[in-house]
Amino acid sequence: ITTLINHKDNTKKSDKTLQAIQRVGQAVNLAVGRFVKVGEAIANENWDLKEEINIACIEAKQAGETIAALTDVTGLNHPEVDGQITVFTDKTGVIKAARLLLSSVTKVLLLADRVVIKQIITSRNKVLATMERLEKVTSFQEFVQIFSQFGNEMVEFAHLTGDRQNDLKDEKKKAKMAAARAVLEKCTMMLLTASKTCLRHPNCDSAHKNKEGVFNRMKVALDKVIEIVTDCKPHGETDISSTSIFHAIKEFKVNIEALRENPYLQSKENFSATLEVILEQTEDFTDCAYTSHEHRERILELCGQARVELQQLLSVWMQAQSKKTKSIAEELELTILKISHSLNELKKELHSTAMQLATELLKYHADHVVLKALKLNGVEGNLEALAEYACKLSEQKDQLVETCRLLRHVSGTEPLEITCIHAEETFQVTGQQIISAAETLTLHPSSKIAKENLDVFCEAWESQISDMSTLLREISDVFEGRRGEKYGYLSLPKPMKNNVNKSLKPDKPDSEEQAKIAKLGLKLGLLTSDADCELEKWEDQENEIVRHGRNMSRLAYSLYLFTRGEGPLKTSQDLIHHLEAFAAEGLKLTSSVQVFSKQLKDDDKLMILLEINKLIPLCHQLQTVTKTSLQNKVFLKVDKCITKTRSMMALLVQLLSLCYKLLKKMENSRWVSVTNKDSTDNKT
């Protein structure tokens, strides 16, 4: 649409230009047609919104057809079609149609979003209703029937919330949804064993306490999902970002640095009060029983230093408001730099304290001695030893909870703060549940189901310990500026050392060259859309093939933006580094596809290898082109590179489609094999 609206009215109407414009118009119309089909299908399944969705779909369809009609320009060079209305004669018509299209598509999306929210709420209500029946069940036979239904409902709820999590743009909400879904996933197995233990030992108080804990946690998690989906905060909930020291320091530094531009921005009292709030929060570290003496002393020293330096800053600042001399301005700059440095040192010390404490704690508890002892004493029915090790687990739980609170302060991002809160809650709840499960086993040492139940809760604890190790790595990555390395497209190769001091100005090709590059880029833009459509089909979005394919698509989209004079790439040197990353991702993709091909039969394997053998040379050719010297041939080099990238993207689309089909074929053959085996086993 943007291409059509931005085209030059005086463009020479060559056959090639006319075909390109017609293709763009047809592509828009086809895309709208596919979109409308989905919209109509949603409308037919949701009678309360059917009329609104259908009206918006009709508007979108009409706009798409108008754009297709106005871009039907292939016959313009022939005299017999002189009276035809086209994009060349009625540009306002295209603009009106584009506006109508965007408006109607937005309406359909908003209405479809309401449908998704309604589906999630309905699914959650079904899960809650079945949970209530499970809580009241008294016989094994009835429990098995209801739990089977509950399992199916939880699978449906997991699919709906998983799709919603992927759709969320807000990283904070995404992290909250991930935490709530993790609770539900782990609690489903706990609910099974805890309920079975209660049915087997109906008069055991610890078994009932254990079961109630699971049900309560699942209900809280279900409510949390609905809060995120409907964007409704419960009464009294505060924004957790305000409790993080790192977040508070960041805001404080922004306000201090703003004094350079506007010395009348805030009052003296505001700065003093804000710093006191930050320093008060450091008491979480200094009051913690597990903080070393050296760390505590250093934190207190840095807090005192920050107070002194703020007073110096405020004194100079008050002078700067009345005197506008150069020396006062320089002194103000110096005091700003001093307090910023002190706060950075405080951040480093707090980060070091929390990370050291967490690392030592995880190392100390890596062998899970306490859990093993609880299991052993439970089987032996040793109540005295149980009490001793339950006390040790409670102490370990308190240490982990306290450490998670400190990590939240230094996590650096809101999603990681939420992960810390989730870890804290998990240790708090699971620790109590392990003790009640161990108590049940100790009272009934020969009970297999009580032993299985304790194993499930211990596994959940071990899993959270493992997750915490990952969390520590992520917090370190953020603190050290390595955030984003997980995705290749976010961390592009940096310029070579010999280019560091060279002043690279944006390269501006002439209008003819720009037009040619823009045409090359348009096809590339369409191919990235095709690739994204293929990627969306894959259920496992963390699959290596999908990951590298997605990275290639995103890199290609940045190249497409470059051809339009937009996006993050400003110079030809930026472009070269980007292309190097694209070629590297292409080679990584071929390696992942080769690994996948080893699971296939000979004929299918041959098909895949033929496609790979087309892509690998293109990757190497692109790498060669990027390494050749520019020497006043920038345009030719860009032209070659974009052409190679287009060819690689076309192959990527084919390869993704083929891999997906073969994956489905392989899964279906496995399913048939397993079904046949089950059938044979049942007959036996």
XYZ file of C-alpha atoms in Angstrom:
684
model
C 0.000 0.000 0.000
C 2.813 2.402 0.942
C 4.543 1.598 -2.370
C 1.404 2.454 -4.341
C 0.754 5.718 -2.502
C 4.400 6.854 -2.697
C 4.906 6.102 -6.393
C 5.787 9.068 -8.594
C 2.960 10.306 -10.834
C 5.375 11.050 -13.660
C 6.916 7.574 -13.586
C 7.691 6.255 -17.032
C 4.986 3.700 -17.811
C 7.158 0.844 -19.066
C 5.644 -2.660 -19.226
C 7.857 -3.714 -16.321
C 6.623 -0.823 -14.121
C 2.996 -1.525 -14.986
C 3.380 -5.245 -14.211
C 5.011 -4.434 -10.860
C 2.169 -2.068 -9.877
C -0.449 -4.624 -10.921
C 1.323 -7.343 -8.932
C 1.349 -5.183 -5.799
C -2.379 -4.431 -6.188
C -3.197 -8.114 -6.693
C -1.027 -9.078 -3.693
C -2.972 -6.616 -1.494
C -6.315 -7.943 -2.749
C -5.316 -11.592 -2.248
C -4.044 -10.874 1.270
C -7.313 -9.084 2.107
C -9.257 -12.036 0.689
C -7.431 -14.487 2.968
C -7.902 -12.162 5.938
C -11.645 -11.790 5.237
C -12.109 -15.590 5.013
C -10.663 -15.991 8.504
C -12.804 -13.081 9.762
C -15.979 -14.621 8.329
C -15.130 -18.008 9.874
C -14.728 -16.310 13.282
C -18.045 -14.466 12.747
C -19.915 -17.735 12.007
C -18.694 -19.217 15.293
C -19.584 -16.130 17.379
C -23.161 -15.033 16.828
C -22.998 -12.117 19.289
C -20.290 -10.418 17.176
C -21.260 -11.833 13.759
C -22.925 -8.693 12.383
C -20.085 -6.329 13.415
C -17.352 -8.626 12.045
C -19.198 -9.214 8.760
C -19.689 -5.456 8.161
C -15.965 -4.834 8.749
C -15.084 -7.777 6.461
C -17.301 -6.417 3.660
C -15.613 -2.995 3.966
C -12.150 -4.619 3.823
C -13.128 -6.720 0.793
C -14.489 -3.668 -1.048
C -11.303 -1.706 -0.307
C -9.110 -4.588 -1.533
C -11.120 -4.881 -4.769
C -10.916 -1.099 -5.315
C -7.126 -1.199 -4.935
C -6.941 -4.166 -7.357
C -9.101 -2.299 -9.905
C -7.086 0.920 -9.659
C -3.819 -1.010 -10.111
C -5.060 -2.986 -13.136
C -2.770 -0.919 -15.371
C -1.232 -3.466 -17.770
C -3.119 -2.102 -20.778
C -2.216 1.564 -20.241
C 0.322 1.615 -23.071
C -2.404 0.627 -25.533
C -4.573 3.375 -27.052
C -7.879 1.503 -26.725
C -7.936 1.897 -22.915
C -7.465 5.675 -22.744
C -10.541 6.314 -20.569
C -9.586 3.827 -17.830
C -9.408 5.125 -14.194
C -6.191 3.922 -12.555
C -3.695 4.729 -9.834
C -2.101 7.190 -12.305
C -5.334 9.118 -12.882
C -6.952 8.806 -9.425
C -4.363 8.707 -6.649
C -6.925 9.984 -4.094
C -9.006 6.884 -4.799
C -6.110 4.654 -3.750
C -5.552 6.728 -0.588
C -9.273 6.525 0.360
C -9.341 2.775 -0.294
C -6.161 2.303 1.775
C -7.659 4.251 4.697
C -10.888 2.229 4.526
C -8.846 -0.990 4.386
C -6.741 -0.097 7.436
C -9.848 0.994 9.371
C -11.858 -2.149 8.575
C -8.911 -4.519 9.199
C -8.346 -2.851 12.595
C -12.053 -3.355 13.452
C -11.860 -7.062 12.570
C -8.691 -7.474 14.652
C -10.242 -5.783 17.693
C -13.411 -7.870 17.424
C -11.378 -11.063 16.946
C -9.391 -10.119 20.047
C -12.640 -9.937 22.037
C -13.468 -13.433 20.762
C -10.090 -14.778 21.963
C -10.536 -13.188 25.399
C -14.027 -14.694 25.653
C -12.636 -18.145 24.684
C -9.961 -17.947 27.400
C -12.487 -16.854 30.074
C -14.905 -19.647 29.047
C -12.087 -22.212 29.097
C -10.945 -21.027 32.547
C -14.515 -21.257 33.911
C -14.766 -24.853 32.665
C -11.451 -25.701 34.369
C -12.604 -24.094 37.652
C -15.946 -25.960 37.592
C -14.187 -29.308 37.063
C -11.665 -28.464 39.816
C -14.560 -27.924 42.259
C -15.879 -31.397 41.394
C -12.388 -32.870 41.882
C -12.111 -31.265 45.333
C -15.322 -32.978 46.501
C -14.747 -36.407 44.931
C -14.772 -39.387 47.337
C -14.115 -42.469 45.157
C -11.234 -43.492 42.907
C -13.491 -44.431 40.002
C -15.237 -41.052 40.023
C -11.881 -39.243 40.403
C -10.407 -40.997 37.333
C -13.397 -39.992 35.170
C -13.409 -36.352 36.277
C -9.605 -36.018 36.105
C -9.662 -37.271 32.504
C -12.097 -34.455 31.637
C -9.978 -31.989 33.643
C -6.869 -33.010 31.681
C -8.563 -32.290 28.330
C -9.800 -28.908 29.583
C -6.320 -27.982 30.844
C -4.800 -28.866 27.450
C -7.320 -26.578 25.711
C -6.615 -23.787 28.235
C -2.841 -24.235 27.775
C -3.172 -23.879 23.971
C -5.317 -20.738 24.213
C -3.103 -19.037 26.809
C 0.069 -20.090 24.959
C -1.166 -18.411 21.771
C -2.118 -15.343 23.789
C 1.325 -15.219 25.411
C 2.969 -15.238 21.963
C 0.661 -12.417 20.807
C 1.385 -10.129 23.777
C 3.637 -7.188 22.896
C 4.185 -6.016 26.507
C 7.220 -7.941 27.860
C 6.008 -7.495 31.447
C 2.614 -9.086 30.695
C 4.337 -11.818 28.704
C 6.515 -12.687 31.733
C 3.481 -12.703 34.050
C 1.593 -15.004 31.666
C 4.621 -17.336 31.416
C 4.848 -17.512 35.235
C 1.123 -18.263 35.657
C 1.197 -20.943 32.929
C 4.296 -22.556 34.505
C 2.422 -22.811 37.828
C -0.593 -24.453 36.157
C 1.558 -26.887 34.190
C 3.515 -28.070 37.255
C 0.478 -28.098 39.556
C -1.526 -30.392 37.242
C 0.725 -33.360 38.101
C 0.812 -32.326 41.773
C -3.004 -32.195 41.820
C -3.168 -35.774 40.503
C -0.845 -37.313 43.130
C -2.067 -35.104 46.016
C -5.713 -36.024 45.295
C -4.902 -39.742 44.998
C -3.014 -39.588 48.321
C -6.053 -37.961 49.983
C -8.376 -40.651 48.612
C -6.024 -43.402 49.819
C -5.576 -41.822 53.281
C -8.842 -39.877 53.887
C -8.197 -39.318 57.625
C -4.675 -37.904 57.214
C -4.579 -34.135 57.958
C -1.204 -33.568 56.260
C -2.527 -35.172 53.034
C -5.540 -32.800 53.035
C -3.285 -29.817 53.753
C -1.029 -30.843 50.864
C -3.974 -31.147 48.451
C -5.523 -27.816 49.511
C -2.214 -26.068 48.858
C -2.202 -27.299 45.227
C -5.838 -26.323 44.558
C -5.353 -22.858 46.064
C -2.222 -22.170 44.008
C -3.938 -23.254 40.790
C -6.925 -20.980 41.482
C -4.623 -17.993 42.061
C -2.766 -18.761 38.793
C -6.067 -19.044 36.851
C -7.175 -15.662 38.230
C -3.799 -14.168 37.290
C -4.216 -15.300 33.661
C -7.629 -13.608 33.448
C -6.203 -10.393 34.965
C -3.514 -10.328 32.258
C -5.925 -11.162 29.427
C -8.596 -8.627 30.445
C -6.035 -6.044 31.629
C -7.891 -5.594 34.927
C -5.706 -5.143 38.021
C -7.192 -6.344 41.322
C -7.895 -3.679 43.926
C -4.785 -2.528 45.783
C -2.162 -4.074 43.458
C 0.961 -1.911 43.148
C 3.436 -1.741 40.311
C 6.335 -3.987 41.316
C 8.830 -1.857 39.380
C 8.605 0.739 42.184
C 10.085 -1.775 44.665
C 13.276 -2.367 42.640
C 16.406 -0.438 43.685
C 17.866 -0.569 40.164
C 14.690 0.954 38.703
C 14.656 3.697 41.387
C 18.348 4.532 40.770
C 17.729 4.722 37.017
C 14.840 7.204 37.489
C 16.859 9.248 40.022
C 19.831 9.545 37.634
C 17.561 10.648 34.760
C 16.140 13.450 36.962
C 19.605 14.570 38.104
C 21.016 14.613 34.565
C 18.002 16.681 33.425
C 19.338 19.547 35.605
C 21.892 20.273 32.858
C 19.075 21.418 30.568
C 16.588 22.741 33.124
C 17.877 23.757 36.595
C 14.311 24.523 37.789
C 12.915 21.046 37.058
C 12.452 19.728 40.633
C 12.621 20.897 44.216
C 15.568 20.287 46.544
C 13.299 18.314 48.905
C 12.223 15.927 46.095
C 15.809 14.882 45.374
C 16.595 14.304 49.065
C 13.383 12.292 49.620
C 13.974 10.132 46.503
C 17.549 9.290 47.530
C 16.399 8.388 51.057
C 13.820 5.956 49.597
C 16.594 4.291 47.538
C 18.974 4.067 50.497
C 16.182 2.729 52.697
C 15.662 -0.092 50.200
C 19.339 -1.074 50.543
C 18.411 -2.191 54.068
C 17.036 -5.355 52.419
C 20.724 -6.164 51.768
C 22.315 -4.821 54.959
C 19.659 -6.384 57.243
C 19.832 -9.756 55.472
C 21.353 -12.382 57.773
C 23.121 -14.035 54.821
C 24.974 -10.896 53.574
C 28.713 -11.048 54.321
C 30.266 -8.473 56.697
C 32.480 -7.047 53.887
C 29.529 -6.489 51.540
C 27.425 -4.935 54.328
C 30.212 -2.465 55.255
C 30.814 -1.505 51.619
C 27.080 -0.897 50.965
C 26.807 1.347 54.067
C 29.935 3.254 53.008
C 28.551 3.884 49.480
C 25.169 4.981 50.913
C 26.937 7.558 53.113
C 28.988 8.735 50.122
C 25.826 9.193 47.997
C 24.224 11.330 50.749
C 27.303 13.607 50.982
C 27.543 13.987 47.195
C 23.835 14.817 46.889
C 24.266 17.627 49.428
C 27.205 18.976 47.383
C 25.115 18.758 44.205
C 22.166 20.567 45.809
C 24.469 23.324 47.082
C 25.999 23.929 43.619
C 22.562 23.605 41.990
C 21.110 26.373 44.200
C 24.018 28.627 43.143
C 23.482 27.737 39.462
C 19.875 28.964 39.685
C 21.033 32.470 40.601
C 24.453 32.665 38.845
C 24.796 31.754 35.175
C 28.619 31.649 35.056
C 30.755 29.120 33.180
C 32.569 28.006 36.370
C 29.267 27.246 38.151
C 28.050 25.247 35.133
C 31.290 23.219 35.140
C 31.016 22.622 38.892
C 27.410 21.468 38.480
C 28.510 19.055 35.732
C 31.261 17.695 38.014
C 28.884 17.107 40.963
C 26.363 15.365 38.635
C 29.119 13.050 37.369
C 30.291 12.339 40.950
C 26.884 11.287 42.289
C 26.179 9.248 39.114
C 29.474 7.431 39.647
C 28.630 6.749 43.338
C 25.235 5.342 42.413
C 26.825 3.132 39.728
C 29.286 1.825 42.334
C 26.351 1.132 44.680
C 24.589 -0.792 41.903
C 27.735 -2.876 41.301
C 28.047 -3.691 45.011
C 24.369 -4.676 45.335
C 24.609 -6.829 42.199
C 27.783 -8.498 43.465
C 26.199 -9.160 46.897
C 23.033 -10.753 45.496
C 24.813 -12.802 42.815
C 27.497 -14.114 45.194
C 24.875 -15.100 47.756
C 22.695 -16.849 45.141
C 25.633 -18.657 43.488
C 26.962 -19.984 46.815
C 23.477 -21.056 47.911
C 22.783 -22.977 44.684
C 26.195 -24.654 44.870
C 25.652 -25.646 48.501
C 22.227 -27.199 47.812
C 23.062 -28.716 44.396
C 23.134 -32.306 45.726
C 19.655 -31.996 47.395
C 20.803 -33.797 50.573
C 17.770 -32.596 52.581
C 15.247 -33.864 49.988
C 16.952 -37.279 49.868
C 16.880 -37.476 53.681
C 13.159 -36.596 53.804
C 12.383 -39.366 51.284
C 14.505 -41.920 53.179
C 13.073 -41.065 56.625
C 9.563 -41.073 55.175
C 9.921 -44.641 53.887
C 11.396 -45.648 57.267
C 8.562 -43.924 59.173
C 11.068 -41.980 61.309
C 9.040 -39.025 62.692
C 11.888 -37.665 64.820
C 14.300 -37.461 61.866
C 11.470 -36.006 59.730
C 11.099 -33.077 62.154
C 14.865 -32.407 62.017
C 15.052 -32.382 58.205
C 11.755 -30.470 57.838
C 13.388 -27.751 59.948
C 16.459 -27.796 57.660
C 14.273 -27.523 54.536
C 12.394 -24.573 56.088
C 15.730 -22.843 56.708
C 16.833 -23.549 53.119
C 13.473 -22.228 51.855
C 13.886 -18.982 53.856
C 17.388 -18.501 52.417
C 16.146 -18.993 48.843
C 13.138 -16.689 49.359
C 15.389 -13.965 50.807
C 17.855 -14.381 47.919
C 15.059 -14.074 45.342
C 14.005 -10.778 46.981
C 17.557 -9.440 46.664
C 17.828 -10.656 43.049
C 14.592 -8.823 42.212
C 16.279 -5.547 43.241
C 19.218 -6.122 40.854
C 17.421 -7.932 37.998
C 17.520 -4.851 35.747
C 14.348 -5.507 33.701
C 10.664 -5.881 34.575
C 10.335 -9.390 33.028
C 13.266 -10.609 35.158
C 11.734 -8.967 38.252
C 8.562 -10.982 37.608
C 10.643 -14.162 37.180
C 12.273 -13.465 40.575
C 8.845 -13.005 42.201
C 7.658 -16.272 40.627
C 10.750 -18.102 41.973
C 10.199 -16.594 45.441
C 6.535 -17.712 45.511
C 7.428 -21.185 44.199
C 10.030 -21.816 46.910
C 7.667 -20.447 49.584
C 4.726 -22.677 48.602
C 6.606 -25.803 47.443
C 8.732 -25.879 50.602
C 5.597 -26.145 52.787
C 4.056 -28.737 50.458
C 7.160 -30.962 50.518
C 7.000 -30.998 54.328
C 3.288 -31.964 54.371
C 3.888 -34.651 51.698
C 6.865 -36.033 53.686
C 4.745 -36.075 56.853
C 2.047 -38.115 55.047
C 4.636 -40.638 53.838
C 6.194 -40.932 57.324
C 2.758 -41.677 58.812
C 2.094 -44.227 56.016
C 5.603 -45.540 55.126
C 4.356 -48.436 52.967
C 2.090 -46.205 50.807
C 3.297 -46.147 47.189
C 1.041 -43.236 46.277
C 2.329 -41.140 49.235
C 5.916 -41.845 48.067
C 5.022 -40.904 44.472
C 3.403 -37.696 45.756
C 6.544 -36.677 47.679
C 8.679 -37.411 44.585
C 6.519 -35.060 42.467
C 6.925 -32.142 44.904
C 10.672 -32.775 45.267
C 11.019 -32.740 41.459
C 9.223 -29.379 41.353
C 11.707 -27.997 43.908
C 14.713 -29.327 41.960
C 13.271 -27.901 38.740
C 12.953 -24.441 40.345
C 16.566 -24.630 41.580
C 17.623 -25.376 37.986
C 15.494 -22.474 36.670
C 17.192 -20.194 39.191
C 20.614 -20.968 37.679
C 19.265 -19.806 34.302
C 17.822 -16.689 35.959
C 21.256 -15.802 37.401
C 22.822 -16.023 33.928
C 20.115 -13.767 32.483
C 20.554 -11.167 35.258
C 24.329 -11.186 34.640
C 23.763 -10.749 30.881
C 21.578 -7.687 31.475
C 24.007 -6.164 33.988
C 26.997 -6.667 31.686
C 25.160 -5.412 28.599
C 24.915 -8.804 26.841
C 21.116 -8.749 26.759
C 19.709 -10.074 23.510
C 22.510 -12.506 22.591
C 19.920 -15.285 22.636
C 18.614 -13.940 19.291
C 21.226 -13.443 16.587
C 19.288 -10.665 14.850
C 19.512 -8.440 17.930
C 23.276 -8.665 18.237
C 24.853 -8.029 14.841
C 28.620 -8.352 14.216
C 30.419 -5.129 15.141
C 32.600 -3.128 12.697
C 36.195 -4.266 12.243
C 38.849 -2.449 14.315
C 40.321 -0.665 11.298
C 36.954 1.014 10.677
C 36.477 2.362 14.202
C 37.860 5.854 13.565
C 36.507 6.274 10.053
C 33.643 8.726 9.713
C 30.952 6.908 7.773
C 28.350 9.209 6.280
C 25.094 7.841 4.867
C 25.573 6.881 1.208
C 23.015 8.510 -1.091
C 22.633 6.873 -4.514
C 21.056 8.924 -7.315
C 17.311 8.756 -8.013
C 17.606 6.094 -10.749
C 19.703 3.846 -8.498
C 17.274 4.431 -5.612
C 14.353 3.388 -7.811
C 16.149 0.183 -8.852
C 17.053 -0.688 -5.258
C 13.436 0.003 -4.182
C 12.140 -2.441 -6.820
C 14.600 -5.093 -5.662
C 13.516 -4.493 -2.062
C 9.785 -4.816 -2.773
C 10.158 -8.484 -3.812
C 12.311 -9.027 -0.716
C 9.555 -7.523 1.480
C 6.953 -9.872 -0.041
C 9.249 -12.870 0.506
C 9.666 -12.026 4.222
C 5.845 -12.137 4.523
C 5.798 -15.551 2.803
C 8.522 -16.805 5.154
C 6.631 -15.543 8.229
C 3.479 -17.363 7.040
C 5.469 -20.607 6.756
C 7.053 -20.081 10.203
C 3.659 -19.536 11.873
C 2.590 -23.074 10.866
C 5.178 -24.650 13.191
C 3.833 -25.602 16.623
C 7.305 -25.674 18.218
C 8.457 -22.053 17.851
C 11.747 -22.869 19.658
C 12.732 -25.405 16.974
C 16.252 -24.626 15.652
C 15.017 -24.481 12.025
C 12.258 -22.045 13.028
C 14.650 -19.925 15.098
C 17.207 -19.498 12.303
C 14.440 -19.036 9.711
C 12.874 -16.296 11.856
C 16.255 -14.589 12.276
C 16.797 -14.658 8.484
C 13.313 -13.231 7.878
C 13.863 -10.378 10.353
C 17.280 -9.551 8.927
C 15.794 -9.586 5.407
C 13.003 -7.265 6.538
C 15.605 -4.753 7.806
C 17.265 -4.967 4.377
C 13.891 -4.282 2.747
C 13.490 -1.178 4.972
C 17.000 -0.090 3.900
C 15.914 -0.169 0.240
C 13.141 2.286 1.190
C 15.498 4.589 3.097
C 13.998 3.515 6.434
C 14.924 1.358 9.424
C 18.103 1.043 11.529
C 20.596 0.632 8.630
C 21.957 4.053 7.665
C 25.224 3.465 5.790
C 26.500 0.926 3.265
C 28.851 -0.289 6.024
C 25.797 -1.001 8.253
C 24.351 -2.945 5.329
C 27.512 -5.051 4.904
C 27.558 -6.077 8.589
C 23.855 -6.953 8.324
C 24.416 -9.088 5.208
C 27.279 -10.929 6.929
C 24.876 -11.780 9.769
C 22.237 -12.890 7.225
C 24.697 -15.227 5.447
C 25.825 -16.653 8.819
C 22.182 -17.344 9.805
C 21.673 -19.063 6.421
C 24.571 -21.438 7.111
C 23.268 -22.124 10.644
C 19.867 -22.938 9.133
C 21.392 -25.419 6.666
C 23.224 -27.141 9.572
C 19.951 -27.465 11.531
C 18.145 -28.821 8.442
C 20.941 -31.361 7.893
C 20.506 -32.596 11.485
C 16.737 -32.872 10.864
C 17.297 -34.767 7.572
C 19.047 -37.613 9.457
C 15.643 -38.587 10.914
C 14.056 -38.941 7.442
C 13.738 -41.811 4.970
C 16.097 -41.874 1.979
C 13.720 -40.311 -0.587
C 12.661 -37.495 1.738
C 16.248 -36.947 2.855
C 17.335 -36.536 -0.784
C 14.655 -33.872 -1.389
C 15.878 -31.853 1.616
C 19.567 -32.180 0.699
C 18.900 -30.944 -2.850
C 17.377 -27.731 -1.429
C 20.239 -27.297 1.074
C 22.784 -27.696 -1.716
C 21.179 -24.723 -3.487
C 21.257 -22.515 -0.361
C 24.826 -23.194 0.878
C 26.599 -21.800 -2.261
C 24.417 -18.667 -2.115
C 25.462 -18.089 1.521
C 29.149 -18.376 0.569
C 28.664 -16.147 -2.500
C 27.000 -13.475 -0.325
C 29.890 -13.657 2.163
C 32.365 -13.230 -0.739
C 30.488 -10.214 -2.149
C 30.408 -8.491 1.278
C 34.183 -8.903 1.642
C 35.108 -7.409 -1.748
C 36.376 -3.819 -1.685
C 33.809 -1.040 -2.328
C 36.006 1.399 -4.326
C 33.254 3.668 -5.679
C 31.063 0.697 -6.677
C 28.676 0.912 -3.716
C 25.504 0.705 -5.792
C 26.676 -2.367 -7.766
C 27.605 -4.098 -4.527
C 24.240 -3.298 -2.876
C 22.429 -4.412 -6.053
C 24.299 -7.758 -6.061
C 23.749 -8.320 -2.339
C 20.003 -7.621 -2.417
C 19.643 -9.921 -5.447
C 21.493 -12.733 -3.616
C 19.389 -12.117 -0.481
C 16.189 -12.374 -2.541
C 17.307 -15.717 -4.001
C 18.154 -16.991 -0.506
C 14.774 -15.893 0.879
C 12.949 -17.638 -1.990
C 14.860 -20.831 -1.133
C 14.133 -20.310 2.588
C 10.369 -20.201 1.904
C 10.590 -23.456 -0.106
C 12.801 -25.108 2.520
C 10.521 -24.158 5.453
C 7.469 -25.476 3.610
C 9.234 -28.752 2.730
C 10.616 -29.279 6.255
C 7.190 -28.663 7.787
C 5.493 -31.177 5.446
C 8.150 -33.826 6.131
C 7.964 -33.186 9.894
C 4.174 -33.707 9.832
C 4.603 -36.822 7.690
C 7.163 -38.199 10.182
C 4.910 -37.397 13.186
C 1.895 -39.058 11.523
C 3.867 -42.229 10.758
C 5.074 -42.338 14.392
C 1.504 -41.833 15.633
C 0.242 -44.705 13.426
C 3.091 -46.884 14.708
C 2.331 -46.088 18.380
C -1.431 -46.578 17.867
C -0.844 -49.984 16.256
C 1.462 -50.970 19.149
C -1.158 -49.863 21.741
C -3.821 -51.837 19.876
C -1.596 -54.945 19.925
C -0.840 -54.462 23.642
C -4.555 -54.136 24.466
C -5.350 -57.346 22.570
C -2.567 -59.124 24.482
